[in-house]
Short mmCIF file of C-alpha atoms and ligand atoms in Angstrom, two decimals:
data_model
loop_
_atom_site.label_atom_id
_atom_site.label_comp_id
_atom_site.label_asym_id
_atom_site.label_seq_id
_atom_site.Cartn_x
_atom_site.Cartn_y
_atom_site.Cartn_z
CA UNK A 583 0.01 0.00 0.00
CA UNK A 584 1.43 3.36 -1.06
CA UNK A 585 1.62 6.01 1.70
CA UNK A 586 -0.91 8.84 1.29
CA UNK A 587 0.45 12.27 0.34
CA UNK A 588 -2.33 13.89 2.37
CA UNK A 589 -1.01 13.59 5.90
CA UNK A 590 0.56 16.46 7.84
CA UNK A 591 3.90 14.65 8.17
CA UNK A 592 4.18 13.53 4.54
CA UNK A 593 3.12 16.95 3.27
CA UNK A 594 5.81 18.60 5.39
CA UNK A 595 8.39 16.06 4.23
CA UNK A 596 7.54 16.68 0.53
CA UNK A 597 7.66 20.44 0.96
CA UNK A 598 11.00 20.29 2.80
CA UNK A 599 12.51 17.88 0.25
CA UNK A 600 11.65 20.24 -2.63
CA UNK A 601 12.23 23.49 -0.71
CA UNK A 602 8.64 24.46 -1.41
CA UNK A 603 6.71 27.29 0.23
CA UNK A 604 3.02 27.87 -0.45
CA UNK A 605 1.90 30.74 -2.65
CA UNK A 606 -1.15 32.24 -1.06
CA UNK A 607 -1.82 34.32 -4.19
CA UNK A 608 -2.50 31.05 -6.04
CA UNK A 609 -4.92 29.78 -3.40
CA UNK A 610 -2.54 27.04 -2.27
CA UNK A 611 -4.19 25.29 0.67
CA UNK A 612 -3.19 21.63 0.54
CA UNK A 613 -5.39 18.84 1.89
CA UNK A 614 -3.79 16.80 4.67
CA UNK A 615 -6.60 14.40 5.58
CA UNK A 616 -7.07 11.16 3.60
CA UNK A 617 -10.62 10.72 5.00
CA UNK A 618 -11.85 13.94 3.44
CA UNK A 619 -10.22 12.93 0.15
CA UNK A 620 -12.04 9.58 0.20
CA UNK A 621 -15.30 11.43 0.81
CA UNK A 622 -14.69 13.92 -2.03
CA UNK A 623 -13.80 11.16 -4.50
CA UNK A 624 -16.79 9.14 -3.29
CA UNK A 625 -19.08 11.97 -4.38
CA UNK A 626 -17.87 11.61 -7.98
CA UNK A 627 -19.02 7.97 -8.49
CA UNK A 628 -15.88 7.04 -10.46
CA UNK A 629 -15.01 3.64 -11.89
CA UNK A 630 -12.00 2.48 -13.85
CA UNK A 631 -14.07 3.27 -16.95
CA UNK A 632 -14.24 6.95 -15.86
CA UNK A 633 -11.75 9.76 -16.30
CA UNK A 634 -11.23 12.63 -13.88
CA UNK A 635 -10.13 16.17 -14.63
CA UNK A 636 -8.46 18.01 -11.75
CA UNK A 637 -7.79 21.74 -11.53
CA UNK A 638 -4.75 22.55 -9.39
CA UNK A 639 -3.22 19.24 -8.27
CA UNK A 640 -0.86 21.05 -5.84
CA UNK A 641 1.50 18.37 -4.51
CA UNK A 642 -0.84 15.55 -5.62
CA UNK A 643 -2.97 14.82 -2.54
CA UNK A 644 -6.27 14.52 -4.43
CA UNK A 645 -4.66 13.45 -7.69
CA UNK A 646 -3.46 10.15 -6.28
CA UNK A 647 -6.88 9.32 -4.85
CA UNK A 648 -8.37 10.05 -8.28
CA UNK A 649 -5.72 7.88 -9.97
CA UNK A 650 -6.69 4.96 -7.71
CA UNK A 651 -10.44 5.31 -8.47
CA UNK A 652 -10.50 6.41 -12.14
CA UNK A 653 -9.02 4.96 -15.32
CA UNK A 654 -7.21 8.20 -16.17
CA UNK A 655 -6.55 11.60 -14.56
CA UNK A 656 -5.90 14.84 -16.45
CA UNK A 657 -4.75 17.70 -14.23
CA UNK A 658 -4.07 21.40 -14.94
CA UNK A 659 -1.58 23.21 -12.68
CA UNK A 660 -0.58 26.86 -13.10
CA UNK A 661 2.46 26.81 -10.75
CA UNK A 662 5.57 25.65 -12.59
CA UNK A 663 7.37 24.95 -9.28
CA UNK A 664 4.94 22.11 -8.60
CA UNK A 665 5.69 20.13 -11.76
CA UNK A 666 8.88 18.42 -10.49
CA UNK A 667 7.18 17.83 -7.13
CA UNK A 668 4.26 16.10 -8.84
CA UNK A 669 6.66 14.05 -10.96
CA UNK A 670 8.15 12.76 -7.75
CA UNK A 671 5.04 12.30 -5.57
CA UNK A 672 2.92 10.73 -8.33
CA UNK A 673 5.67 8.45 -9.68
CA UNK A 674 3.86 5.28 -8.43
CA UNK A 675 0.97 6.00 -10.84
CA UNK A 676 0.99 5.60 -14.63
CA UNK A 677 -2.48 6.95 -15.40
CA UNK A 678 -1.98 10.70 -14.76
CA UNK A 679 -1.25 13.50 -17.26
CA UNK A 680 -0.33 16.91 -15.90
CA UNK A 681 -0.66 20.01 -18.09
CA UNK A 682 1.20 23.14 -17.01
CA UNK A 683 -1.41 25.83 -17.68
CA UNK A 684 -3.77 28.37 -16.24
CA UNK A 685 -7.08 26.55 -16.49
CA UNK A 686 -8.75 29.81 -17.54
CA UNK A 687 -6.51 29.97 -20.61
CA UNK A 688 -6.34 26.23 -21.37
CA UNK A 689 -8.03 24.59 -24.36
CA UNK A 690 -9.75 22.01 -22.20
CA UNK A 691 -11.76 20.45 -25.07
CA UNK A 692 -8.56 19.80 -27.04
CA UNK A 693 -6.85 18.35 -23.95
CA UNK A 694 -9.82 16.01 -23.36
CA UNK A 695 -9.75 14.88 -27.03
CA UNK A 696 -6.01 14.18 -26.78
CA UNK A 697 -5.59 12.77 -23.28
CA UNK A 698 -8.96 11.17 -22.50
CA UNK A 699 -9.74 9.46 -25.77
CA UNK A 700 -12.13 6.55 -25.32
CA UNK A 701 -13.54 7.78 -21.97
CA UNK A 702 -17.28 8.46 -22.14
CA UNK A 703 -17.65 9.22 -18.44
CA UNK A 704 -15.65 12.28 -17.40
CA UNK A 705 -15.95 14.11 -14.06
CA UNK A 706 -14.21 17.27 -12.89
CA UNK A 707 -13.01 16.77 -9.31
CA UNK A 708 -11.03 19.55 -7.64
CA UNK A 709 -10.11 21.44 -4.53
CA UNK A 710 -10.35 24.79 -6.32
CA UNK A 711 -8.11 27.84 -5.78
CA UNK A 712 -10.58 30.07 -3.87
CA UNK A 713 -9.60 33.35 -5.57
CA UNK A 714 -11.02 32.15 -8.84
CA UNK A 715 -13.73 29.52 -8.16
CA UNK A 716 -16.64 31.09 -10.07
CA UNK A 717 -14.75 31.87 -13.32
CA UNK A 718 -13.40 28.29 -13.37
CA UNK A 719 -16.82 26.68 -12.88
CA UNK A 720 -18.47 29.02 -15.43
CA UNK A 721 -15.74 28.36 -18.01
CA UNK A 722 -16.14 24.58 -17.68
CA UNK A 723 -19.91 24.87 -18.05
CA UNK A 724 -20.02 27.44 -20.84
CA UNK A 725 -17.51 25.52 -22.99
CA UNK A 726 -20.05 22.69 -23.13
CA UNK A 727 -17.39 20.04 -22.49
CA UNK A 728 -18.23 16.33 -22.62
CA UNK A 729 -18.35 16.00 -18.80
CA UNK A 730 -20.95 14.33 -16.53
CA UNK A 731 -20.48 16.94 -13.84
CA UNK A 732 -18.25 18.52 -11.23
CA UNK A 733 -17.42 17.76 -7.60
CA UNK A 734 -15.53 20.71 -6.18
CA UNK A 735 -14.35 22.15 -2.90
CA UNK A 736 -14.82 25.88 -2.55
CA UNK A 737 -15.70 28.61 -0.04
CA UNK A 738 -18.81 27.57 1.94
CA UNK A 739 -20.43 30.95 1.26
CA UNK A 740 -20.08 30.53 -2.51
CA UNK A 741 -21.23 26.89 -2.23
CA UNK A 742 -24.38 28.13 -0.48
CA UNK A 743 -25.02 30.70 -3.21
CA UNK A 744 -24.55 28.15 -6.02
CA UNK A 745 -26.92 25.61 -4.48
CA UNK A 746 -29.50 28.11 -3.10
CA UNK A 747 -33.22 27.70 -3.75
CA UNK A 748 -35.61 30.58 -4.54
CA UNK A 749 -36.88 32.52 -1.54
CA UNK A 750 -33.58 32.27 0.37
CA UNK A 751 -31.02 34.99 1.09
CA UNK A 752 -28.28 33.16 -0.79
CA UNK A 753 -30.34 32.79 -4.00
CA UNK A 754 -29.20 35.08 -6.81
CA UNK A 755 -27.87 35.29 -10.36
CA UNK A 756 -25.00 32.85 -9.54
CA UNK A 757 -27.49 30.21 -8.34
CA UNK A 758 -29.46 30.66 -11.57
CA UNK A 759 -26.42 30.66 -13.89
CA UNK A 760 -25.22 27.36 -12.48
CA UNK A 761 -28.57 25.65 -11.88
CA UNK A 762 -29.56 26.50 -15.44
CA UNK A 763 -26.88 24.05 -16.65
CA UNK A 764 -26.64 21.65 -13.67
CA UNK A 765 -28.41 20.10 -10.74
CA UNK A 766 -26.33 21.53 -7.90
CA UNK A 767 -26.30 20.16 -4.37
CA UNK A 768 -24.29 20.62 -1.19
CA UNK A 769 -22.30 17.42 -0.52
CA UNK A 770 -20.03 18.08 2.47
CA UNK A 771 -19.03 20.86 4.79
CA UNK A 772 -15.35 20.74 5.60
CA UNK A 773 -13.46 21.92 8.70
CA UNK A 774 -10.43 24.21 8.28
CA UNK A 775 -8.24 21.65 10.07
CA UNK A 776 -7.98 19.43 6.97
CA UNK A 777 -5.87 22.04 5.13
CA UNK A 778 -2.26 23.16 5.34
CA UNK A 779 -2.10 26.11 5.65
CA UNK A 780 -5.65 26.61 6.94
CA UNK A 781 -7.75 29.01 4.80
CA UNK A 782 -9.39 32.05 6.40
CA UNK A 783 -12.87 31.00 5.28
CA UNK A 784 -15.07 27.94 5.80
CA UNK A 785 -15.19 25.35 3.02
CA UNK A 786 -17.70 22.98 1.46
CA UNK A 787 -17.89 20.44 -1.33
CA UNK A 788 -20.67 20.67 -3.88
CA UNK A 789 -21.76 18.30 -6.60
CA UNK A 790 -23.05 19.64 -9.91
CA UNK A 791 -24.56 17.16 -12.35
CA UNK A 792 -24.96 18.49 -15.85
CA UNK A 793 -28.49 18.56 -17.23
CA UNK A 794 -29.02 17.03 -20.66
CA UNK A 795 -30.95 20.19 -21.57
CA UNK A 796 -30.97 23.45 -19.62
CA UNK A 797 -33.56 23.76 -16.85
CA UNK A 798 -35.69 26.13 -18.95
CA UNK A 799 -35.80 26.76 -22.67
CA UNK A 800 -35.31 30.46 -23.56
CA UNK A 801 -35.24 32.42 -26.82
CA UNK A 802 -31.85 33.99 -26.11
CA UNK A 803 -29.47 32.74 -23.36
CA UNK A 804 -27.44 35.97 -23.11
CA UNK A 805 -30.61 38.02 -22.73
CA UNK A 806 -31.94 35.57 -20.09
CA UNK A 807 -28.72 36.00 -18.06
CA UNK A 808 -28.92 39.79 -18.48
CA UNK A 809 -32.46 39.73 -17.05
CA UNK A 810 -31.47 37.51 -14.12
CA UNK A 811 -28.40 39.59 -13.25
CA UNK A 812 -30.38 42.82 -13.57
CA UNK A 813 -33.11 41.49 -11.27
CA UNK A 814 -30.73 41.16 -8.31
CA UNK A 815 -28.74 44.41 -8.60
CA UNK A 816 -30.70 45.95 -5.71
CA UNK A 817 -32.00 42.96 -3.79
CA UNK A 818 -34.38 44.96 -1.60
CA UNK A 819 -36.13 46.54 -4.58
CA UNK A 820 -39.02 45.01 -6.54
CA UNK A 821 -38.50 43.15 -9.78
CA UNK A 822 -40.19 46.08 -11.57
CA UNK A 823 -37.70 48.61 -10.16
CA UNK A 824 -34.71 46.44 -10.95
CA UNK A 825 -35.88 45.78 -14.49
CA UNK A 826 -36.49 49.49 -15.09
CA UNK A 827 -32.81 50.03 -14.33
CA UNK A 828 -31.64 46.96 -16.29
CA UNK A 829 -33.56 47.31 -19.58
CA UNK A 830 -32.52 49.91 -22.18
CA UNK A 831 -34.63 53.08 -21.58
CA UNK A 832 -36.43 51.04 -18.92
CA UNK A 833 -37.47 54.15 -16.94
CA UNK A 834 -39.44 55.52 -19.92
CA UNK A 835 -40.68 52.09 -20.97
CA UNK A 836 -42.27 51.13 -17.65
CA UNK A 837 -45.51 50.14 -19.40
CA UNK A 838 -43.71 47.60 -21.59
CA UNK A 839 -42.01 46.08 -18.55
CA UNK A 840 -45.35 45.89 -16.72
CA UNK A 841 -46.88 44.20 -19.75
CA UNK A 842 -44.06 41.63 -19.94
CA UNK A 843 -44.45 40.92 -16.20
CA UNK A 844 -48.21 40.54 -16.58
CA UNK A 845 -47.88 38.26 -19.65
CA UNK A 846 -45.37 36.12 -17.72
CA UNK A 847 -47.82 35.96 -14.76
CA UNK A 848 -45.46 37.70 -12.33
CA UNK A 849 -46.62 40.30 -9.78
CA UNK A 850 -44.45 43.43 -10.33
CA UNK A 851 -44.11 43.96 -6.58
CA UNK A 852 -42.29 40.68 -6.08
CA UNK A 853 -38.55 40.64 -5.46
CA UNK A 854 -36.13 38.81 -7.76
CA UNK A 855 -35.17 36.36 -5.06
CA UNK A 856 -38.71 34.89 -5.04
CA UNK A 857 -38.73 33.93 -8.74
CA UNK A 858 -37.91 30.39 -9.83
CA UNK A 859 -35.60 29.77 -12.79
CA UNK A 860 -38.64 28.73 -14.85
CA UNK A 861 -40.37 32.04 -14.01
CA UNK A 862 -37.23 33.96 -15.00
CA UNK A 863 -37.22 32.04 -18.29
CA UNK A 864 -40.82 33.01 -19.06
CA UNK A 865 -40.17 36.61 -18.04
CA UNK A 866 -36.99 36.88 -20.12
CA UNK A 867 -38.88 35.64 -23.20
CA UNK A 868 -41.66 38.23 -22.68
CA UNK A 869 -39.12 41.03 -22.17
CA UNK A 870 -37.20 39.87 -25.22
CA UNK A 871 -40.22 40.72 -27.40
CA UNK A 872 -39.79 44.40 -26.41
CA UNK A 873 -36.10 44.77 -25.48
CA UNK A 874 -34.26 41.91 -27.24
N1 SAM B 1133 -5.36 19.66 -5.12
C1 SAM B 1133 -4.42 20.09 -4.08
C2 SAM B 1133 -4.94 19.67 -2.72
O1 SAM B 1133 -6.15 19.47 -2.63
O2 SAM B 1133 -4.13 19.57 -1.80
C3 SAM B 1133 -4.18 21.61 -4.12
C4 SAM B 1133 -5.41 22.48 -4.06
S1 SAM B 1133 -5.07 24.19 -3.83
C5 SAM B 1133 -6.54 24.69 -2.98
C6 SAM B 1133 -5.32 24.94 -5.42
C7 SAM B 1133 -4.33 24.58 -6.52
O3 SAM B 1133 -4.70 25.23 -7.73
C8 SAM B 1133 -2.90 24.98 -6.27
O4 SAM B 1133 -2.03 23.92 -6.59
C9 SAM B 1133 -2.66 26.17 -7.22
O5 SAM B 1133 -1.31 26.34 -7.63
C10 SAM B 1133 -3.56 25.78 -8.37
N2 SAM B 1133 -4.04 26.92 -9.21
C11 SAM B 1133 -4.30 28.19 -8.82
N3 SAM B 1133 -4.80 28.91 -9.84
C12 SAM B 1133 -4.84 28.09 -10.91
C13 SAM B 1133 -5.24 28.25 -12.26
N4 SAM B 1133 -5.71 29.44 -12.71
N5 SAM B 1133 -5.13 27.19 -13.12
C14 SAM B 1133 -4.68 26.00 -12.67
N6 SAM B 1133 -4.29 25.79 -11.38
C15 SAM B 1133 -4.35 26.79 -10.52
#
């Protein structure tokens, strides 16, 4: 049995051997608890017929657990200093490819085609760098990659916003953007003690399973997202007030906004946070007739 990377002692040994210090600016908080890693990987339902994509392998703590559960692992790491470390720590495994790249700039579709050929079941599994969680998740969803879903660790507060249901304080345009493409659920809350160094914020793991078709069919996706974002700009204001500010010449065209709300069956005095994604879809399509 190979020794786990994710223990406090082994992590310290690896860092000392390679003269490595953590870069806080890159969100480097390494996992040092094998139990939490088993739980994260368990959420991804991997088999040897699956492939896993990891963002930010660090010194390889999660990567090796993925390599044991999946047929192949493809990992993207931005920090050049970690490449020789990973070469060393992951040497017992022959099913891992590491790409030195900023995930936000990487051609992930091309990397999948090249490195994960023959794998029909692909999951993203990652302990994300917290300074950039939302752009990474949105990139992976918007690029319409051939993935089943994502299991990711991120700040608890962002996890709550992503998985929030209508009528709650955390529900907003981020919940809608992600739940439009995926079924998103909270999987685990994670204590700070499993990281080295410990982050300043609480953490959670969420699971996002991609929908075969978006949750609601809309005429124009960009316009739909413009309406949802605009509806939450001033959370305490009514949907009518927010839309007047968000739509072009909305102040003068109040009557058209009222008509769209009425045709979509939405009371203009409601607040954005009470509308379901389906209601936003209907409303966006009505507004599109006048403002699209
Ligand atoms: N997976 C390791 C673990 O769980 O111990 C490390 C996770 S650490 C929270 C985040 C990792 O993402 C770091 O290794 C960091 O260098 C890397 N990273 C930060 N920004 C990145 C980016 N834009 N693209 C790829 N990797 C990035």
